[in-house]
Each structure stands twice: as structure tokens, then as C-alpha cells.
Short mmCIF file of C-alpha atoms in Angstrom, two decimals:
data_model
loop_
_atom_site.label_atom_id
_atom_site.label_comp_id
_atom_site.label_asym_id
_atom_site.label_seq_id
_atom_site.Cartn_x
_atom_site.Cartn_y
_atom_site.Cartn_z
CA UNK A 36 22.24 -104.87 178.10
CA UNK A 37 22.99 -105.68 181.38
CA UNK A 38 22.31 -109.52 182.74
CA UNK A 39 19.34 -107.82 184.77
CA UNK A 40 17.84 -105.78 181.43
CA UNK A 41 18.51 -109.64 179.53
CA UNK A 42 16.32 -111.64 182.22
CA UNK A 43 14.23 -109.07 182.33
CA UNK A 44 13.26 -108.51 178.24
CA UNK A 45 13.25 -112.35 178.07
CA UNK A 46 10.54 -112.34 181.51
CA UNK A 47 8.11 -109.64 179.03
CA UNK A 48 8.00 -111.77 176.21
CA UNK A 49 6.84 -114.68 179.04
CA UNK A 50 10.07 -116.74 178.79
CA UNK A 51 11.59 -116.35 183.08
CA UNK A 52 15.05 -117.93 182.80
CA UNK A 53 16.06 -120.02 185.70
CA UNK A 54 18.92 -119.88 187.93
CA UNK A 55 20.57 -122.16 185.50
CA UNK A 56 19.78 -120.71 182.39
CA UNK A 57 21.15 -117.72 183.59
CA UNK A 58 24.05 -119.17 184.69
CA UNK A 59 25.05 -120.89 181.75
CA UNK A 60 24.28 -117.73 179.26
CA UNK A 61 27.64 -116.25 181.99
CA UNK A 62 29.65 -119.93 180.86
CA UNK A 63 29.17 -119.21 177.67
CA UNK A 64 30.11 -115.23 177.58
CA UNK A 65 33.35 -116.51 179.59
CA UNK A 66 34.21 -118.83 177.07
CA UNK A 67 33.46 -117.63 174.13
CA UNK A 68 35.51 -114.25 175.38
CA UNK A 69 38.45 -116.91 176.05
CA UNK A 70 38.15 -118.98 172.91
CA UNK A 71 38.26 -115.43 170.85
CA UNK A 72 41.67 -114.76 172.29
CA UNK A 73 43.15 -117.64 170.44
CA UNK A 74 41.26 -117.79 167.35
CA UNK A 75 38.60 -115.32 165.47
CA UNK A 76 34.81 -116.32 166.83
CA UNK A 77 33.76 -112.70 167.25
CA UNK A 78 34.38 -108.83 166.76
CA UNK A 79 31.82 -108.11 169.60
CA UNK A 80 33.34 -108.98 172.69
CA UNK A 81 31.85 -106.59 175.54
CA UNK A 82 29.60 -108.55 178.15
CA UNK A 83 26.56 -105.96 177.18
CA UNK A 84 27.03 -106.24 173.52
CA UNK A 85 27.37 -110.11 173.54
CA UNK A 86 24.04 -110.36 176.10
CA UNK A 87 21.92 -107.63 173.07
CA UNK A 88 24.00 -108.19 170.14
CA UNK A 89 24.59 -112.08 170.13
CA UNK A 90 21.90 -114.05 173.07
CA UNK A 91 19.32 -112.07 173.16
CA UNK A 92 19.16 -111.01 169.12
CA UNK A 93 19.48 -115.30 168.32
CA UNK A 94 16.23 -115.78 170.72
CA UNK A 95 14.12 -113.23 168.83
CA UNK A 96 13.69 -115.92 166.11
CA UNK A 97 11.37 -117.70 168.72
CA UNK A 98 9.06 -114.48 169.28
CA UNK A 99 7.97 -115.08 165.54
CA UNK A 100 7.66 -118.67 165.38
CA UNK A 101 6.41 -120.96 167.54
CA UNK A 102 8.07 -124.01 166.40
CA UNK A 103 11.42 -123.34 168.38
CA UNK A 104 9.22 -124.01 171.44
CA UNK A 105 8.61 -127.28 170.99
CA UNK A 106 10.28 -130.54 171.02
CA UNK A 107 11.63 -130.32 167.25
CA UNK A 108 15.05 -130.96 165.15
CA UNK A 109 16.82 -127.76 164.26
CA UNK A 110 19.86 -127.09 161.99
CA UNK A 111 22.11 -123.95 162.22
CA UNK A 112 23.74 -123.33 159.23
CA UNK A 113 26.91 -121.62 159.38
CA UNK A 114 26.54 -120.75 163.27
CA UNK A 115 29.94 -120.07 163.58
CA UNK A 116 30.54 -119.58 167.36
CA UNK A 117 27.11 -121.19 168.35
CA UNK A 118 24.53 -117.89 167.36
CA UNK A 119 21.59 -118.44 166.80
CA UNK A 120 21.23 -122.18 167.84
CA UNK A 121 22.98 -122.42 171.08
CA UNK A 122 20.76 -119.56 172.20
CA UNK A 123 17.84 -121.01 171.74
CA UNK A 124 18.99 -124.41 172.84
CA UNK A 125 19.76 -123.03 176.65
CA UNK A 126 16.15 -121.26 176.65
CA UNK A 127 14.52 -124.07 175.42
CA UNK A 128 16.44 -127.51 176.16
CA UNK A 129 13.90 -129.60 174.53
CA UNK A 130 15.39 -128.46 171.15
CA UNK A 131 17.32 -131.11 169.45
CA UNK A 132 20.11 -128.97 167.60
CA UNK A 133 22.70 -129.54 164.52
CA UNK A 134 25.13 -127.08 163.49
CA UNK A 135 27.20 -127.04 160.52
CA UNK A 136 29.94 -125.32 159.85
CA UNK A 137 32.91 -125.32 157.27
CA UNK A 138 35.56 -124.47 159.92
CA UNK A 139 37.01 -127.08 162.54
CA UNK A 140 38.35 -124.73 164.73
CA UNK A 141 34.67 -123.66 165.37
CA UNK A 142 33.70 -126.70 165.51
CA UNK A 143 36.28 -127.86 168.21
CA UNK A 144 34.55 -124.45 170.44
CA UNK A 145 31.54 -125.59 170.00
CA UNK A 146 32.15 -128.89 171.54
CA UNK A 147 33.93 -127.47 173.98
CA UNK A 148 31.16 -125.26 174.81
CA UNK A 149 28.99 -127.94 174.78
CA UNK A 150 30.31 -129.78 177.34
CA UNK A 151 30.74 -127.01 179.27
CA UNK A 152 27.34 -126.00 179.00
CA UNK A 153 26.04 -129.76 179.22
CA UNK A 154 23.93 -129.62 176.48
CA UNK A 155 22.39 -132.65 175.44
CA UNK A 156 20.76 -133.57 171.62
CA UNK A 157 22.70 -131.42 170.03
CA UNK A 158 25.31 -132.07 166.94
CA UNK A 159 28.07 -130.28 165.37
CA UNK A 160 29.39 -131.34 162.02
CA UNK A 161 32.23 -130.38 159.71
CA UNK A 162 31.39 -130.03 156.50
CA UNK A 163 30.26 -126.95 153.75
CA UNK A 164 26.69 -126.41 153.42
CA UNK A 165 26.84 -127.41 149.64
CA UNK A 166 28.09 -130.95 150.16
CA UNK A 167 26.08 -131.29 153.72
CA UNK A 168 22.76 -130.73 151.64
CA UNK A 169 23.46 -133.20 149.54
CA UNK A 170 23.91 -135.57 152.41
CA UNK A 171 20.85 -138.12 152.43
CA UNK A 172 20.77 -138.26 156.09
CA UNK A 173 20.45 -134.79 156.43
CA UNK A 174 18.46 -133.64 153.59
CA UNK A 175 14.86 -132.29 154.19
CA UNK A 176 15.08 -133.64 157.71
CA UNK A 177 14.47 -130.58 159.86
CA UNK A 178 11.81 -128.63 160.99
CA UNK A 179 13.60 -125.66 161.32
CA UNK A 180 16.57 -124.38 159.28
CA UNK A 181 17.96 -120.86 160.96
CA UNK A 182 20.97 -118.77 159.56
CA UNK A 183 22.02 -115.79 160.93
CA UNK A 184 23.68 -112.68 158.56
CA UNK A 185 25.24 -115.89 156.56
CA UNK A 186 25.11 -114.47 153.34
CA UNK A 187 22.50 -112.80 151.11
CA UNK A 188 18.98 -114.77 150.71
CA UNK A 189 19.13 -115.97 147.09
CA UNK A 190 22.35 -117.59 148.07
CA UNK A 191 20.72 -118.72 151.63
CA UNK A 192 17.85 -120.19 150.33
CA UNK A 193 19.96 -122.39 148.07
CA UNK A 194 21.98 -123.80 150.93
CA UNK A 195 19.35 -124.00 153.81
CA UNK A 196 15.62 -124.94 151.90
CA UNK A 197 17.16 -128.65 150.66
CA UNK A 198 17.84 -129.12 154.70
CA UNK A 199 13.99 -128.28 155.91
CA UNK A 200 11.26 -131.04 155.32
CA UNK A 201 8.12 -130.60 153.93
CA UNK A 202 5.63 -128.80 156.22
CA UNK A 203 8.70 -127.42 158.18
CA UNK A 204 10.25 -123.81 158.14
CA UNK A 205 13.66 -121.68 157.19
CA UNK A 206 14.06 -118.88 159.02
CA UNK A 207 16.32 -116.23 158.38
CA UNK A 208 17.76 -113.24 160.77
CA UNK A 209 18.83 -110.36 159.20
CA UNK A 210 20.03 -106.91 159.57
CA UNK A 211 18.44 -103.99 157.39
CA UNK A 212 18.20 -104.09 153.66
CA UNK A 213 15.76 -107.09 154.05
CA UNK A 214 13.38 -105.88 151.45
CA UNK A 215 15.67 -106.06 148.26
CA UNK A 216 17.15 -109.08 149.37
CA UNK A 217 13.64 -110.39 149.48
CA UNK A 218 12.71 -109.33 146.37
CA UNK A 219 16.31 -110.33 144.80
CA UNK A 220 15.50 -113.76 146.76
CA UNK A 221 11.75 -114.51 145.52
CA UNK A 222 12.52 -117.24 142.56
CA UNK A 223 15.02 -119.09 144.45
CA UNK A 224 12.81 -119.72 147.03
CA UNK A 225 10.32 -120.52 144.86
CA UNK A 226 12.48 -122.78 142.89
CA UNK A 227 14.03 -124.33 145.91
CA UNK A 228 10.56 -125.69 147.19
CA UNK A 229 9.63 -122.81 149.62
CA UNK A 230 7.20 -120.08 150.29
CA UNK A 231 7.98 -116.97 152.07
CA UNK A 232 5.23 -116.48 154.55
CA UNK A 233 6.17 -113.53 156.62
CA UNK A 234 8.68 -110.79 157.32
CA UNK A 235 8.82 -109.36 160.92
CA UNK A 236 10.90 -106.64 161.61
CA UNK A 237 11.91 -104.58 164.77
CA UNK A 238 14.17 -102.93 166.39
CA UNK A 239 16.89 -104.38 168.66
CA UNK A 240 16.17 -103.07 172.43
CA UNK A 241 18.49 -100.58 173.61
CA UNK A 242 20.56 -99.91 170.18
CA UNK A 243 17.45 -99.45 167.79
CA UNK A 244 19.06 -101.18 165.01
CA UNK A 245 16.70 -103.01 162.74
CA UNK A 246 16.40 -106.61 162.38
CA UNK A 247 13.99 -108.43 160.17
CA UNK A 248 13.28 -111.90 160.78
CA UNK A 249 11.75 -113.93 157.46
CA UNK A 250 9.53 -117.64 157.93
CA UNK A 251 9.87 -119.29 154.78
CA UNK A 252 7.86 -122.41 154.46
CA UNK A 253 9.09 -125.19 153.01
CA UNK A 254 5.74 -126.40 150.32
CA UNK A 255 7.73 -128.40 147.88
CA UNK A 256 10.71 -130.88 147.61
CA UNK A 257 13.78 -129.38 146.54
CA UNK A 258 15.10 -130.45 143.21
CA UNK A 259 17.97 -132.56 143.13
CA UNK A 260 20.06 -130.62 141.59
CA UNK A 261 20.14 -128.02 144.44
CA UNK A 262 22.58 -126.93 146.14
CA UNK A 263 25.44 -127.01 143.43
CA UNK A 264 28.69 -127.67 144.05
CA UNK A 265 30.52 -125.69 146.98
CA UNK A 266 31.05 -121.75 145.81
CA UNK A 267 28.79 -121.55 143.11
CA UNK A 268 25.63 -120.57 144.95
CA UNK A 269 27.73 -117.65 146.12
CA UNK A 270 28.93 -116.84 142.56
CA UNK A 271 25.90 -117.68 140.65
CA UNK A 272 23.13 -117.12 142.78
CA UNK A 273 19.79 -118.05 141.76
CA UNK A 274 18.06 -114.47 140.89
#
């Protein structure tokens, strides 16, 4: 995908990128191409495959739910170098955006980007997603959680649902294989105070690989218990 094909496929859907939107999608290729050659961000590294495969794949999120367009608090979990939050955030910079992440050396990028980018309203915070949902000035504060290929949903749910408020959304992007992680996935949702509203899947442009993007509602709040201590959501995941 070519930067013509990108502001093109975004102009379709009715979102027409200006000059500076464009411009800072090319700051952020350059420097995230940079950053990679001193530390590991990202295996995909070819301008076409980072304009598909990383910008215009985190954006798809906001074809299925209409949230991201409006003025609202969003937290990335696990974004590692920025996907799908900073994304979104450059097409629509009336996002306020938190990312955690349980690396500093991504963290120090994404500052780096930031300011480079001049982003404004958005956060970046060191810290696992166990302890950060634990974290009363964070929990069940957004109205969107995203995460993006993190890790499978039963473990997902555990770490992103305590984050989302009631009446807000978690929204995760994945690959293929969405349906038995779905049905793998259904009683920690439920558990976790959510309810999975709809599953939208499509093909990436260009590639044809499939993507499924899930809305999960959040109806209920999430017990305190939730999420246990760092690693065991990945070892004993709710199913």
C-alpha cells in the first residue's frame, strides 16, 4: 500500500486526511524504521507493509465503532510501538489516548514519537497490565479499551474489561482463528463485567488476510479480584 492507495482507502470510508495527517503518518514510518534499528519495535519494516499492515489495519477499529470518533478517553493496552492508538490518534486528534506498556524502552519511543508527532492528550505509562488495572485512577475509567494481537481473549479480557467503564467498550483486533477464541473467551467476559456485542470480520485490502474486529460492552463492574497478580491471567486463564 502505497501512501496514494492509504489516502485513498481512508477517503472511501469518508475519512480525507489532510496535508498534515499525511505528513505525520511519513514522521512516524521514519522513526519508527530508525528506532527499530536500535531496539526490537517491529518485524515489518517495508514503507507498504507498515502503511497496510500497521496504520491503516489500527484505523479499521474506527469503521466498526463509532466511539473512536468522538471526543473520548482511550487506553491501548500493550501498544508496543504505538499500534493501534497512535493511529487513530493522528486521524482523529480529538482522542485523548493512554498507552500502557510493560517495557521502558517502548515507552521512551513513544515519547519520542510523540513529540515528534506533537500529539497532545495523550499518556504513556510504565507499568504491566495486571498491576495498572488495579490502579484506582485508572480502573473502569475509559470508554474505549483497544488491544491489538496482545494475547488470546480469555487472557485479554482479564487485563483490558477492569480498564473500560460502565456503558463504555473493549475492542479487540485480531487475526484469524477469532471464532474459538471467542468461544474459549465467552465466561471471562462474562465474568469480567462485559458483553460481547459483535464480531466484524474482513479482509485486509491488498493482502486478503483476515482480520476480525470484536466490540465487547462493558454491562457490569468488574469484580475486585480481577486481574490477578502479573502472569497468572496468562497461565490460568479464565475458560
Amino acid at each position: 500500500m502505497n501512501t496514494e492507495q492509504f489516502i485513498h482507502m481512508f477517503s472511501e470510508k469518508g475519512i480525507n486526511l489532510s496535508e498534515t495527517q499525511v505528513e505525520q503518518f511519513e514522521i512516524y514510518f521514519q522513526t519508527l524504521v530508525e528506532w527499530n534499528e536500535k531496539m526490537n519495535l517491529t518485524a515489518i519494516t517495508e514503507r507498504e507493509d507498515v502503511y497496510l499492515k500497521h496504520f491503516y489495519d489500527s484505523v479499521t477499529a474506527s469503521f466498526y465503532e463509532d466511539l473512536f470518533t468522538k471526543s473520548v478517553h482511550i487506553c491501548d493496552v500493550g501498544a508496543g510501538a504505538g499500534f493501534p492508538s497512535i493511529p487513530l490518534k493522528i486521524v482523529y486528534p480529538n482522542l485523548k489516548v493512554t498507552i500502557v506498556d510493560s517495557l521502558n524502552k517502548r515507552i521512551n519511543f513513544l515519547e519520542h514519537l510523540a513529540k515528534k508527532l506533537q500529539l497532545e492528550n495523550v499518556e504513556f505509562i510504565h507499568d504491566r497490565a495486571e498491576t495498572f488495572g488495579k490502579n484506582s485512577k485508572y480502573r473502569e475509567k475509559f470508554d474505549i479499551v483497544t488491544a491489538r494481537a496482545v494475547a488470546r481473549l480469555s487472557v485479554l479480557s482479564e487485563l483490558c474489561l477492569p480498564l473500560v467503564k460502565i456503558g463504555g467498550v473493549f475492542v479487540a483486533m485480531k487475526a484469524a482463528s477469532a471464532e474459538g477464541e471467542i468461544e474459549a473467551g465467552k465466561r471471562a467476559i462474562s465474568i469480567l463485567g462485559g458483553k460481547l456485542e459483535a464480531k466484524h470480520s474482513f479482509e485486509l485490502p491488498f493482502e486478503k488476510s483476515e482480520r476480525n474486529i470484536l466490540i465487547i460492552s462493558k454491562v457490569e463492574s468488574t469484580p475486585k479480584k480481577y486481574p490477578r497478580k502479573p502472569g497468572t491471567p496468562n497461565k490460568e486463564p479464565i475458560e
